[in-house]
Short mmCIF file of C-alpha atoms in Angstrom, two decimals:
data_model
loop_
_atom_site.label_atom_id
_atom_site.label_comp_id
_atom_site.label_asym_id
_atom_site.label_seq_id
_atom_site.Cartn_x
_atom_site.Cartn_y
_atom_site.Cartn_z
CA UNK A 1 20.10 20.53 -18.98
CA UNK A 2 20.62 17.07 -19.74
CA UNK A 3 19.57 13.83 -17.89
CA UNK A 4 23.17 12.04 -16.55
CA UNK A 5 22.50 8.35 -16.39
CA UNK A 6 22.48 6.99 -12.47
CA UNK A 7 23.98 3.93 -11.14
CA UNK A 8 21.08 1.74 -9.98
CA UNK A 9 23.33 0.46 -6.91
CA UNK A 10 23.91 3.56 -5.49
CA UNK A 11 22.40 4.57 -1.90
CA UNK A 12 20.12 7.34 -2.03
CA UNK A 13 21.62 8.51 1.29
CA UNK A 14 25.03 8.72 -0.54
CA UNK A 15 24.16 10.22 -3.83
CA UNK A 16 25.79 13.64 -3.92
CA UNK A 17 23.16 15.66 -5.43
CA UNK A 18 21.22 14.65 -2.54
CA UNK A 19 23.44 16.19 -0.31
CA UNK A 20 23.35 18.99 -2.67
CA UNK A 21 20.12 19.96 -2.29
CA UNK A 22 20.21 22.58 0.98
CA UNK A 23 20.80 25.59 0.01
CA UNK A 24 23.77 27.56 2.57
CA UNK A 25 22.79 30.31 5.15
CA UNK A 26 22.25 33.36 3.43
CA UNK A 27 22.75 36.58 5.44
CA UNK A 28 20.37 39.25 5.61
CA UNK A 29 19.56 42.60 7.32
CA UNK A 30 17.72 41.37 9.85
CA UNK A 31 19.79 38.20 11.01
CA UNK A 32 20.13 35.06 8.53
CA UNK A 33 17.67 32.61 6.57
CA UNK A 34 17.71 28.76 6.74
CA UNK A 35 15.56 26.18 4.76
CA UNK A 36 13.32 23.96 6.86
CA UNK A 37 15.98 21.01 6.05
CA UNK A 38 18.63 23.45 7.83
CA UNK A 39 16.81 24.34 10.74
CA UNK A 40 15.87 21.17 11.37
CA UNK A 41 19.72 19.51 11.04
CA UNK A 42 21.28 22.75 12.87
CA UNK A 43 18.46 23.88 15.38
CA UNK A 44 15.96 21.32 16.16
CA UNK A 45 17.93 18.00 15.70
CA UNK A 46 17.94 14.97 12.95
CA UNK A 47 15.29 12.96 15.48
CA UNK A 48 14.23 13.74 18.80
CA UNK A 49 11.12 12.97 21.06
CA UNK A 50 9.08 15.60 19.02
CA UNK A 51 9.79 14.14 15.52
CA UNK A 52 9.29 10.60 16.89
CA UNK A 53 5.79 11.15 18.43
CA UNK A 54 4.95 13.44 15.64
CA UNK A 55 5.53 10.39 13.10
CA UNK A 56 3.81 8.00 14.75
CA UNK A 57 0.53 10.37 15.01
CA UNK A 58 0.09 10.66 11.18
CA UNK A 59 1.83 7.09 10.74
CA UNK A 60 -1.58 5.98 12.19
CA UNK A 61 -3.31 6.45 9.30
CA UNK A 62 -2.10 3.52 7.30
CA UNK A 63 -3.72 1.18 9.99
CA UNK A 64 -7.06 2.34 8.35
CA UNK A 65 -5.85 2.60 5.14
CA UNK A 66 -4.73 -1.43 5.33
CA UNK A 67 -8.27 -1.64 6.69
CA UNK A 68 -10.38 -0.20 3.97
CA UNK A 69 -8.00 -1.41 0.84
CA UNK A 70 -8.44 -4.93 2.14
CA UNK A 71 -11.59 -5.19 3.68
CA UNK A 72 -13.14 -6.93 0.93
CA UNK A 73 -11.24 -9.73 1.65
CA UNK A 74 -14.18 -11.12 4.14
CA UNK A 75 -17.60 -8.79 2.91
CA UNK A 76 -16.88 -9.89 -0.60
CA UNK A 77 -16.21 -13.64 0.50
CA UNK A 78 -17.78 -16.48 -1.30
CA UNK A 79 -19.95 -18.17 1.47
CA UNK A 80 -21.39 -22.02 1.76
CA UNK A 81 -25.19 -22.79 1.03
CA UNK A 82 -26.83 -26.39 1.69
CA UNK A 83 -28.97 -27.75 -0.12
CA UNK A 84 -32.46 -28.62 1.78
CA UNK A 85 -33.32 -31.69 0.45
CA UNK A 86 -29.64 -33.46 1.30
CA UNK A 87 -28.07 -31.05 4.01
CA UNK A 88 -24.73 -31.10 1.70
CA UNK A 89 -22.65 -28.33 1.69
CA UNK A 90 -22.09 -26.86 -1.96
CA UNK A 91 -20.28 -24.33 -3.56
CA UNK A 92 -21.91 -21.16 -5.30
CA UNK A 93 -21.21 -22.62 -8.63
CA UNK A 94 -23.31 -25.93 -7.85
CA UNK A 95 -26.46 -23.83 -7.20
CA UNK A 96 -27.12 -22.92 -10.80
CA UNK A 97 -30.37 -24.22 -12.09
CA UNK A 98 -32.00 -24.90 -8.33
CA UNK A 99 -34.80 -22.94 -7.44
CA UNK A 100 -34.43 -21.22 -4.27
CA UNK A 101 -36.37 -22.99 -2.22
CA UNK A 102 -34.14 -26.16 -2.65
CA UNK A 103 -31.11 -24.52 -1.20
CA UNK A 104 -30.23 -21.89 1.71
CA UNK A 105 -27.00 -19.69 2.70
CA UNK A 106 -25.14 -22.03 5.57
CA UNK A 107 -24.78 -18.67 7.64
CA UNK A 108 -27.40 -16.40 6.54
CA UNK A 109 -28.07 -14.19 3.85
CA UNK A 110 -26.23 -10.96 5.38
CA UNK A 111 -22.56 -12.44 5.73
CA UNK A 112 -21.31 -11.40 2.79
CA UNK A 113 -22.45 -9.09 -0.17
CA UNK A 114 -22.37 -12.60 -2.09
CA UNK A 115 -25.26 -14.05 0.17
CA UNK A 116 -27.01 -10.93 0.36
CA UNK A 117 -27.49 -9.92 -3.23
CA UNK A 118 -26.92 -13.79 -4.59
CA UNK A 119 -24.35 -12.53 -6.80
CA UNK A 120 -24.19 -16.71 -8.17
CA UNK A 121 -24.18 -18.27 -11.96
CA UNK A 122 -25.23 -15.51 -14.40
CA UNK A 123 -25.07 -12.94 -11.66
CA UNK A 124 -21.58 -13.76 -10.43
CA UNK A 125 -19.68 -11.47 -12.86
CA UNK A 126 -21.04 -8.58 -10.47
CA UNK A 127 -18.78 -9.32 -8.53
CA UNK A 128 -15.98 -9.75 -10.51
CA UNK A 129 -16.44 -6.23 -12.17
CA UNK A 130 -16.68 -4.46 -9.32
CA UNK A 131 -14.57 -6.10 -6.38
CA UNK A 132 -11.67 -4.04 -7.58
CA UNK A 133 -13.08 -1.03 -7.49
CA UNK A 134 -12.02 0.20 -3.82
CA UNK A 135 -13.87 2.20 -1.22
CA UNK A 136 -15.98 6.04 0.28
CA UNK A 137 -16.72 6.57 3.96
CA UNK A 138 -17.63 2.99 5.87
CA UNK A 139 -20.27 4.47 7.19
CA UNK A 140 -22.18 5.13 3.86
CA UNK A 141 -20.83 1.73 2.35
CA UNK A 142 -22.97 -0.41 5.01
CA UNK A 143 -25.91 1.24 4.05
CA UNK A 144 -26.07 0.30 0.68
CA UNK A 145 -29.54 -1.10 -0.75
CA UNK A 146 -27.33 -2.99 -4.21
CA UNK A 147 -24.64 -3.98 -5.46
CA UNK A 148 -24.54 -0.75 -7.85
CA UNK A 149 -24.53 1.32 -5.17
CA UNK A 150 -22.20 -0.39 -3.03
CA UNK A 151 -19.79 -0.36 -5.89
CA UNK A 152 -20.15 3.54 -6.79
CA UNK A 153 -19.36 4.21 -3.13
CA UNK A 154 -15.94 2.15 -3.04
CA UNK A 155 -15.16 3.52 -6.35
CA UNK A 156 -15.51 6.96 -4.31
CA UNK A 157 -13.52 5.98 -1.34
CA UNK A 158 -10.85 4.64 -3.47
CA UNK A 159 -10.92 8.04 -4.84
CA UNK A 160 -10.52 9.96 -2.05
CA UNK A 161 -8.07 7.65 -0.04
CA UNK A 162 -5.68 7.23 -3.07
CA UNK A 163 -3.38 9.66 -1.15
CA UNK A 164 -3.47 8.68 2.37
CA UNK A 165 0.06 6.72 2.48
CA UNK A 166 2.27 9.24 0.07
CA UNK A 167 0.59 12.28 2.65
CA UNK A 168 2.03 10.07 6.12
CA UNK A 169 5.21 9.39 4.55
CA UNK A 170 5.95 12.93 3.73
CA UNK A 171 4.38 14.38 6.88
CA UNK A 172 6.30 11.79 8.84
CA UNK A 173 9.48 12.28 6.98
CA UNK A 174 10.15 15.91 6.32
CA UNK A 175 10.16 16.90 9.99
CA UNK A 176 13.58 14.58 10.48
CA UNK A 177 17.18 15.15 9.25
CA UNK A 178 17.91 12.88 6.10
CA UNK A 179 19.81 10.38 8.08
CA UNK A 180 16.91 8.74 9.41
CA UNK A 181 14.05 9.55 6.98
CA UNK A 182 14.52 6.01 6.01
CA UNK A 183 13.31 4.44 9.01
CA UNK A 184 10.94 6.59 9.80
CA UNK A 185 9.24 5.81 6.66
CA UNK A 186 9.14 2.30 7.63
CA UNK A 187 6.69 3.73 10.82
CA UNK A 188 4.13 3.46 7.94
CA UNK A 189 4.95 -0.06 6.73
CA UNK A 190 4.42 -0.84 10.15
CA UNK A 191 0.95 0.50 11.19
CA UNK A 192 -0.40 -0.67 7.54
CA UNK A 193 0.93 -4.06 8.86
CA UNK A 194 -1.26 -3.35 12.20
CA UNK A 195 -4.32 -2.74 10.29
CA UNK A 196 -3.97 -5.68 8.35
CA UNK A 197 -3.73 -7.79 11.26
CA UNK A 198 -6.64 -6.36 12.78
CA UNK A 199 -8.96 -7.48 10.17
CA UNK A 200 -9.37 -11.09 10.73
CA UNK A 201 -10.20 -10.35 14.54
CA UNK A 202 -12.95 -8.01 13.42
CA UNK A 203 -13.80 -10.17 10.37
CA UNK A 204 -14.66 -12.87 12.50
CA UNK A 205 -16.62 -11.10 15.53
CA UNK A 206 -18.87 -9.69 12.55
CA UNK A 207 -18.71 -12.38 10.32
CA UNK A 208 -23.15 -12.66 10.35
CA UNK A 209 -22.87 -8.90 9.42
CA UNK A 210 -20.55 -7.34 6.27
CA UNK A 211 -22.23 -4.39 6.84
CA UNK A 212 -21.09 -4.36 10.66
CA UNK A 213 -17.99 -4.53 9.51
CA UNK A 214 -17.52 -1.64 7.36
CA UNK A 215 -19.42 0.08 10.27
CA UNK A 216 -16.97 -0.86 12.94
CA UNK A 217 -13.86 0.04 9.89
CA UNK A 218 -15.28 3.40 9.83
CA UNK A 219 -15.81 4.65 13.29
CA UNK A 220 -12.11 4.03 14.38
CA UNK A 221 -10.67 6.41 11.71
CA UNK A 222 -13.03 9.12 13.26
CA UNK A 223 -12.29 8.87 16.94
CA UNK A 224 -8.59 8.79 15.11
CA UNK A 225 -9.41 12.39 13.49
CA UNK A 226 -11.16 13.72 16.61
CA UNK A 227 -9.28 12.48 19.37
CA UNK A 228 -5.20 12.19 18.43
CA UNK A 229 -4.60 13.95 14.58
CA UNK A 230 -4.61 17.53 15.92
CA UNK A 231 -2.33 16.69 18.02
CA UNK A 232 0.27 15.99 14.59
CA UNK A 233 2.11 19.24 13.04
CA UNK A 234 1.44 20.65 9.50
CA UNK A 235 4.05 20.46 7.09
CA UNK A 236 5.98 23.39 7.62
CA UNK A 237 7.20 22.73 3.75
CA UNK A 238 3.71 23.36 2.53
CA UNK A 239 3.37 26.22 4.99
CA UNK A 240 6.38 27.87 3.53
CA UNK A 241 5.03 27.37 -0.33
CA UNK A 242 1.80 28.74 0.69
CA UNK A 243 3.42 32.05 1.82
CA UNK A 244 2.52 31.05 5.70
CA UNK A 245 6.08 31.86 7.03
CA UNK A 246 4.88 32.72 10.66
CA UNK A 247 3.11 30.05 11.16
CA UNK A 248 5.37 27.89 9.36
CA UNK A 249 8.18 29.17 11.75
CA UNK A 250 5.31 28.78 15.11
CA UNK A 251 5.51 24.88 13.93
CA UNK A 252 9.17 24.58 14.23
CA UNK A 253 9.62 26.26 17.30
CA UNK A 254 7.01 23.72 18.53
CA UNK A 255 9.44 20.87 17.34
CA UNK A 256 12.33 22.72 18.90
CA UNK A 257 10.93 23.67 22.33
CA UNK A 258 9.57 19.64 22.45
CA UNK A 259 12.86 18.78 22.33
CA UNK A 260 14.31 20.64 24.51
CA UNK A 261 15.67 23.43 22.11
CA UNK A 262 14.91 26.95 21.19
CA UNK A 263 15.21 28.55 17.52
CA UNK A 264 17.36 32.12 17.32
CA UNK A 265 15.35 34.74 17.53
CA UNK A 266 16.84 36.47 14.32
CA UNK A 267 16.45 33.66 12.59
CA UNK A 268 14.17 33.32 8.83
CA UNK A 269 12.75 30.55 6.76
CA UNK A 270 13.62 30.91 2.86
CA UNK A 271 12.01 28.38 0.21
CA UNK A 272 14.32 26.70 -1.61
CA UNK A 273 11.97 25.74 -4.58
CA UNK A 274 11.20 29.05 -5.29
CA UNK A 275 12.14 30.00 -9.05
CA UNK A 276 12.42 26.19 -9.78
CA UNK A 277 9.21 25.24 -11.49
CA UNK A 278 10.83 26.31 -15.18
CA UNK A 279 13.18 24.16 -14.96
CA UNK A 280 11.20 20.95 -13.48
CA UNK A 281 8.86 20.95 -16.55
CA UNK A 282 12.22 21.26 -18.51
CA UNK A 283 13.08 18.00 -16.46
CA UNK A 284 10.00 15.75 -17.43
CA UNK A 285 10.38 17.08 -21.33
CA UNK A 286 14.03 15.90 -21.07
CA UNK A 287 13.20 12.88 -19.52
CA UNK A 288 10.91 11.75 -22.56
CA UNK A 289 13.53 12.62 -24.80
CA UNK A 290 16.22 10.84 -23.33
CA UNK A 291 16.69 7.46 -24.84
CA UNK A 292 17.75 5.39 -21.86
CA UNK A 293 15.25 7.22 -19.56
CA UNK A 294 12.19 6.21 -21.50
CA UNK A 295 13.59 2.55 -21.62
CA UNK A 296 14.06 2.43 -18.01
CA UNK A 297 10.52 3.38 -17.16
CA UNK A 298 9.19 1.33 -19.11
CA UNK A 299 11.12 -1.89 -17.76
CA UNK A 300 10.37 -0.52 -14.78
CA UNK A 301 6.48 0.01 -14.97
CA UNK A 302 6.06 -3.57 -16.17
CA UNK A 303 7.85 -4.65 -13.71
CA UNK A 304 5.89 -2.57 -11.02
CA UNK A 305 2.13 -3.65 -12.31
CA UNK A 306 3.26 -7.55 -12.43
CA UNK A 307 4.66 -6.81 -8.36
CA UNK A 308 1.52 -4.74 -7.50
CA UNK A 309 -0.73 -7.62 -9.32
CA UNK A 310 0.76 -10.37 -7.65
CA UNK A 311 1.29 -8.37 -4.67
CA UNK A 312 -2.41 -7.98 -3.77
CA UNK A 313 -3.10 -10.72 -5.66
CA UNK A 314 -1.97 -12.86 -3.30
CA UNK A 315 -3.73 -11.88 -0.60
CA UNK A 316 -7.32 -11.18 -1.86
CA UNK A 317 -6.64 -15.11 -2.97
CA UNK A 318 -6.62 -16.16 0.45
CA UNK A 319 -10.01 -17.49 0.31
CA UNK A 320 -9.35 -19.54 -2.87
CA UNK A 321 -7.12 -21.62 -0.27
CA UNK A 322 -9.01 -24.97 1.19
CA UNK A 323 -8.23 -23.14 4.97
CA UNK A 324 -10.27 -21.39 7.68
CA UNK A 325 -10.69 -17.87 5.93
CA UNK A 326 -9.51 -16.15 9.30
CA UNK A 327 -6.46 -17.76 10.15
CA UNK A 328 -4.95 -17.63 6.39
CA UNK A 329 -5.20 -13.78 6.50
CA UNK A 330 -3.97 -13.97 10.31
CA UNK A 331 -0.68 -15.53 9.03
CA UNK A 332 0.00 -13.42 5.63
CA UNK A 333 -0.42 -10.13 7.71
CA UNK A 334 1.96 -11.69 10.05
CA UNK A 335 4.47 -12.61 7.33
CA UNK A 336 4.68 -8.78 6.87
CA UNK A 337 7.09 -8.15 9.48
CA UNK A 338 9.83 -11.13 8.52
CA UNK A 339 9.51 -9.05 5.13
CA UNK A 340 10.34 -6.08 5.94
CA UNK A 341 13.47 -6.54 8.71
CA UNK A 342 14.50 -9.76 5.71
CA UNK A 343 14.20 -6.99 3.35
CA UNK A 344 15.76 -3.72 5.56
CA UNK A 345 19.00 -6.44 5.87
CA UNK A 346 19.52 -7.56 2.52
CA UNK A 347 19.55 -4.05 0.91
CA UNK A 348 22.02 -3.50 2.90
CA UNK A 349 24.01 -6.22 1.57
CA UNK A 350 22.83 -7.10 -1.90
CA UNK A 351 22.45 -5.19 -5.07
CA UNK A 352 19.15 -4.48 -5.87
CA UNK A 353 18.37 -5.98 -9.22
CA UNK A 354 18.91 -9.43 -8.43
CA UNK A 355 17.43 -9.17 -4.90
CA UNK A 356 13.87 -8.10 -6.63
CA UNK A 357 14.89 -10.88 -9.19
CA UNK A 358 15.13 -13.84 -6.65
CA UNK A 359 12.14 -12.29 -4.71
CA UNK A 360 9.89 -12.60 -7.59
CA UNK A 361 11.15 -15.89 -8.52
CA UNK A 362 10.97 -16.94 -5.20
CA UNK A 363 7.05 -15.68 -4.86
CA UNK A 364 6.33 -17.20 -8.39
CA UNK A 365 7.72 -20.60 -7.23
CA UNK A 366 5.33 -20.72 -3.90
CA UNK A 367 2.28 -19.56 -6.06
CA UNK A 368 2.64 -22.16 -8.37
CA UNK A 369 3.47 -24.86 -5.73
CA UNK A 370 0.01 -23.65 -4.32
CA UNK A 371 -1.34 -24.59 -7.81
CA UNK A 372 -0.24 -27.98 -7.85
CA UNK A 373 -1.34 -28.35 -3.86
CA UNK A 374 -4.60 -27.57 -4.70
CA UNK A 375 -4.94 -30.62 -6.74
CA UNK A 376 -4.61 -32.72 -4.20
CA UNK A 377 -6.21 -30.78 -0.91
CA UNK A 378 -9.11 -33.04 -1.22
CA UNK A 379 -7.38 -36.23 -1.58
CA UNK A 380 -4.90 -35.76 0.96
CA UNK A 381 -6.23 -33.28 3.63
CA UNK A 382 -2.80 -32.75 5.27
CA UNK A 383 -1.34 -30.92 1.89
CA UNK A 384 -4.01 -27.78 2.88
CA UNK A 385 -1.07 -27.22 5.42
CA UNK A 386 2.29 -27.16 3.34
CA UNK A 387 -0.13 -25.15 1.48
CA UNK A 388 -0.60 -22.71 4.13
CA UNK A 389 3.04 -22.74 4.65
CA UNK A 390 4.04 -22.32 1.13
CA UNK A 391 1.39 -19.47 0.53
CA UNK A 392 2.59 -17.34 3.16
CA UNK A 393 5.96 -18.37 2.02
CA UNK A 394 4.92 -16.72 -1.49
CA UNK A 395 3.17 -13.51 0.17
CA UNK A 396 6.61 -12.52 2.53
CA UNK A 397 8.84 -13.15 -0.52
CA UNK A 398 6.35 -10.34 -2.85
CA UNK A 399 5.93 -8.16 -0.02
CA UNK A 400 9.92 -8.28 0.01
CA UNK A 401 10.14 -7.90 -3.37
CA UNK A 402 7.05 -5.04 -3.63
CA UNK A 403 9.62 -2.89 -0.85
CA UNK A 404 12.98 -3.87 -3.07
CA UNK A 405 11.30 -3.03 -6.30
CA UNK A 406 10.64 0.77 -4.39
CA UNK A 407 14.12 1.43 -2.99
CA UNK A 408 15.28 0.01 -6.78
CA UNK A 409 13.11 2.64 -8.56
CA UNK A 410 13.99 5.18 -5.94
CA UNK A 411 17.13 5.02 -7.03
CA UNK A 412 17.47 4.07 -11.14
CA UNK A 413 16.88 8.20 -12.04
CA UNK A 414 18.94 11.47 -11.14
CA UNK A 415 17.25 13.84 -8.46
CA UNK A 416 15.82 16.40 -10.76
CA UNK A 417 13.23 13.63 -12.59
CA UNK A 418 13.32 10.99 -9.50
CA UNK A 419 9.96 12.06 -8.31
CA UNK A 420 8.35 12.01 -11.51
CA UNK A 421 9.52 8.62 -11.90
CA UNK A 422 8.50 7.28 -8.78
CA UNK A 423 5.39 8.59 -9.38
CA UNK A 424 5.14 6.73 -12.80
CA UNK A 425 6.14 3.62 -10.88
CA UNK A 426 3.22 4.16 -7.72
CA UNK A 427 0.54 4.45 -10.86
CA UNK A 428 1.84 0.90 -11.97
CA UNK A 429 1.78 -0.62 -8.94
CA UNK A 430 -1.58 0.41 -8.15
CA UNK A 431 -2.94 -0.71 -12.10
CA UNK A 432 -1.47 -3.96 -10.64
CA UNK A 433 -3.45 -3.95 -7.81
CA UNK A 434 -6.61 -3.10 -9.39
CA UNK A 435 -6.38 -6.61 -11.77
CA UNK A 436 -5.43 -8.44 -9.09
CA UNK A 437 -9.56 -8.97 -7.78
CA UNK A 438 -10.90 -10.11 -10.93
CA UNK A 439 -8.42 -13.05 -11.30
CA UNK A 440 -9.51 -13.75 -7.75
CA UNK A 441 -12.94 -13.46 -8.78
CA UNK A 442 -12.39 -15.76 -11.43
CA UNK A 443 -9.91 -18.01 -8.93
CA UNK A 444 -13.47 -19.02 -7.46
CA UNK A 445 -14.16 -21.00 -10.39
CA UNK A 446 -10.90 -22.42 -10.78
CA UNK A 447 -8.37 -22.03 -7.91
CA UNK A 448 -5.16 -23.55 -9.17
CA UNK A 449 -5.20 -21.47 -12.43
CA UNK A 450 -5.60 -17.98 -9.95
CA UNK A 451 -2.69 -19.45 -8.27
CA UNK A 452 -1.16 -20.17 -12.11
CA UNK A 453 -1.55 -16.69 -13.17
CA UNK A 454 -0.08 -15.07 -10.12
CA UNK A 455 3.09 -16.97 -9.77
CA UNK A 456 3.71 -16.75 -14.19
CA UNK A 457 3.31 -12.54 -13.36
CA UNK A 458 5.72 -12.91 -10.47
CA UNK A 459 7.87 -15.04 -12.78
CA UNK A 460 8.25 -12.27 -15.65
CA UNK A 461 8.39 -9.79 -13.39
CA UNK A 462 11.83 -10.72 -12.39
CA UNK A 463 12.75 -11.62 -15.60
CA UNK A 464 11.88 -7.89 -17.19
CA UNK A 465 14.00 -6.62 -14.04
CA UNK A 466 17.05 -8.26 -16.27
CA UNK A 467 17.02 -5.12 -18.27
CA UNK A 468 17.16 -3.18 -15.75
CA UNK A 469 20.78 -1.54 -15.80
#
């Protein structure tokens, strides 16, 4: 089996072997068999109340995952102190050499982890090494006595929450005819949007208390478990693998009767994966053997980790912007939904490579503008503004480009590797995202070259999407 090089413009929704892919109704003794994919397009319908409630149950989810990824936006912030013999206000970095007693925390020592610990001067690498190592349960976060600890436990709850968002996409997804798996998937985007707007609102009614926070982050994921998640279906795709055909068939009948429509009673559930794990290993040995396959990975890993790292990047470097920490995050979680409806309409009527292309140029351009702003915030006050504007400017046009670069990848490889390469392309963007904190950390020390860095990745980001083809 060989690996036939795809178009990179071509709808998923259109490609052939996608349509391929459900098996016909095979007759038996007993009445006739249907994949889930069937049932659901023949019996149940493409989207109905069922599916539509059903996706927005698990959809949920990403409100907490938002949450907990970007939390450390406000515990891990760099706070004020004053010194006691002036009453100025000074930076961390102006603190080195001065005794303790000649300076104090502006808000107290249990706003942030920073005030807390005093992770300043030859302590302040701490932070940098460990504020991209993301997050266990909340709960067990706020009770940690050090900084060791405290970064062990979101090293665990990155661990076990690296899932959450490919687990609601397929749950949300699978349960709806192709046609509008698309936007359903964007139910996701949107409640991850949600959680990210939530933040600043808690942020700032617990902004004496980091450790209130996290508290407050991980009670509303329980009452989420408790109280609405049994209330979602299981996959009736994993059902079937598992051998759990009744109960895999009691879930669609479920969807159907919801709706408004009952299943035949003579009717079966056959896998159509069975007998096809021989010859999806064969499809990953191909795929490193095939010159043009390798190639585009690799252009398009590079270009994943520089959108991931810029990406998050740009909004963990919020609070390297001369601007009230709260509002700043307010606005880039905001910026989210131009992004995605921007982005939704221009897919539709651009081809993809040069829409990531102009995306990340367009991001690239606003983080360095930020750069040069930052010179002169202090001078002229009324430039923290346009750089506001600009920023958020720069954070709509990478979330774009994050969403384009998806699709893009979605579609550069045939159906038989597609998921492996995806997969390959998820990894990069999250390597992305884990560099992005310690050039913020380091942003602390020098703002405009955080802002530098960022916008140069975003830069050759679209220029190694040139080679995609």
């Amino acid at each position: 089996m060989n690996l036939v090089e795809t178009s990179p413009n071509i709808s998923t929704d259109s490609s052939a072997s996608e349509k391929g892919e459900a098996t016909s109704q095979q007759q038996s003794n007993n009445g006739y068999a249907l994949t889930v994919d069937e049932v659901i397009e023949q019996h149940i319908g493409v989207l109905g109340f069922a599916q539509i409630v059903h996706a927005l149950l698990v959809s949920i989810a990403w409100t907490f995952d938002a949450q907990s990824t970007l939390i450390s936006i406000f515990s891990d912030a760099k706070p004020a102190a004053r010194l006691l013999t002036t009453g100025a206000i000074v930076e961390g970095s102006m603190l080195c050499g001065l005794s303790t007693g000649e300076w104090e925390w502006v808000g107290g020592k249990s706003d942030t982890i920073i005030s807390e610990w005093n992770l300043i001067c030859e302590h302040k690498f701490l932070v940098l090494e460990f504020m991209d190592i993301l997050l266990i349960p909340a709960l067990a976060i706020s009770f940690s006595p050090n900084i060791w600890v405290y970064a062990f436990l979101r090293f665990a709850n990155g661990f076990f929450k690296s899932g959450i968002g490919s687990c609601c996409i397929v749950l949300a997804t699978e349960v709806v005819g192709k046609k509008w798996r698309g936007q359903v998937g964007q139910f996701g985007f949107f409640f991850f949007t949600l959680g990210f707007l939530s933040l600043p609102l808690m942020g700032y009614l617990e902004r004496k208390s980091w450790r209130n926070l996290y508290r407050i982050t991980s009670l509303l994921p329980l009452g989420y478990a408790v109280f609405l998640l049994p209330f979602a279906y299981e996959s009736p795709r994993w059902l079937l693998v598992k051998g759990r055909n009744k109960e895999a068939m009691v879930v669609l009948k479920k969807l159907a009767r919801r709706n408004g429509k009952q299943l035949p009673a003579d009717l079966s559930l056959v896998d159509p994966i069975q007998g096809r794990d021989d010859r999806a290993s064969s499809s990953s040995e191909k795929f490193w053997r095939t010159k043009w396959a390798v190639k585009r990975i690799v252009m398009v890993m590079m270009a994943g980790f520089g959108t991931g790292f810029v990406y998050y990047g740009i909004q963990l470097n919020v609070e390297n912007l001369n601007f009230n920490l709260y509002s700043t995050v307010a606005v880039n979680a905001l910026m989210e939904f131009p992004a995605v409806f921007v982005g939704s309409f221009l897919l539709g009527v651009m081809n993809r490579r040069p829409l990531f292309s102009i995306s990340s140029y367009l991001a690239g351009t606003a983080c360095l503008l930020c750069a040069v702003l930052s010179l002169h915030r202090v001078v002229l006050p009324a430039t923290k503004w346009l750089q506001l504007g600009v920023e958020a400017f720069g954070f709509m046009a990478s979330s774009t480009a994050y969403d384009v670069l998806y699709v893009y990848g979605v579609e550069l490889f045939p159906t038989n590797v597609r998921n492996f390469a995806v997969s390959l392309l998820c990894q990069a963007f999250m390597l992305g995202a884990s560099a992005a904190p310690l050039l913020v950390a380091l942003g602390r020390e020098n703002a405009m070259m955080s802002f530098i860095v960022i916008g140069a990745a975003s830069m050759l980001s679209g220029v190694v999407s040139l080679w995609l083809k």
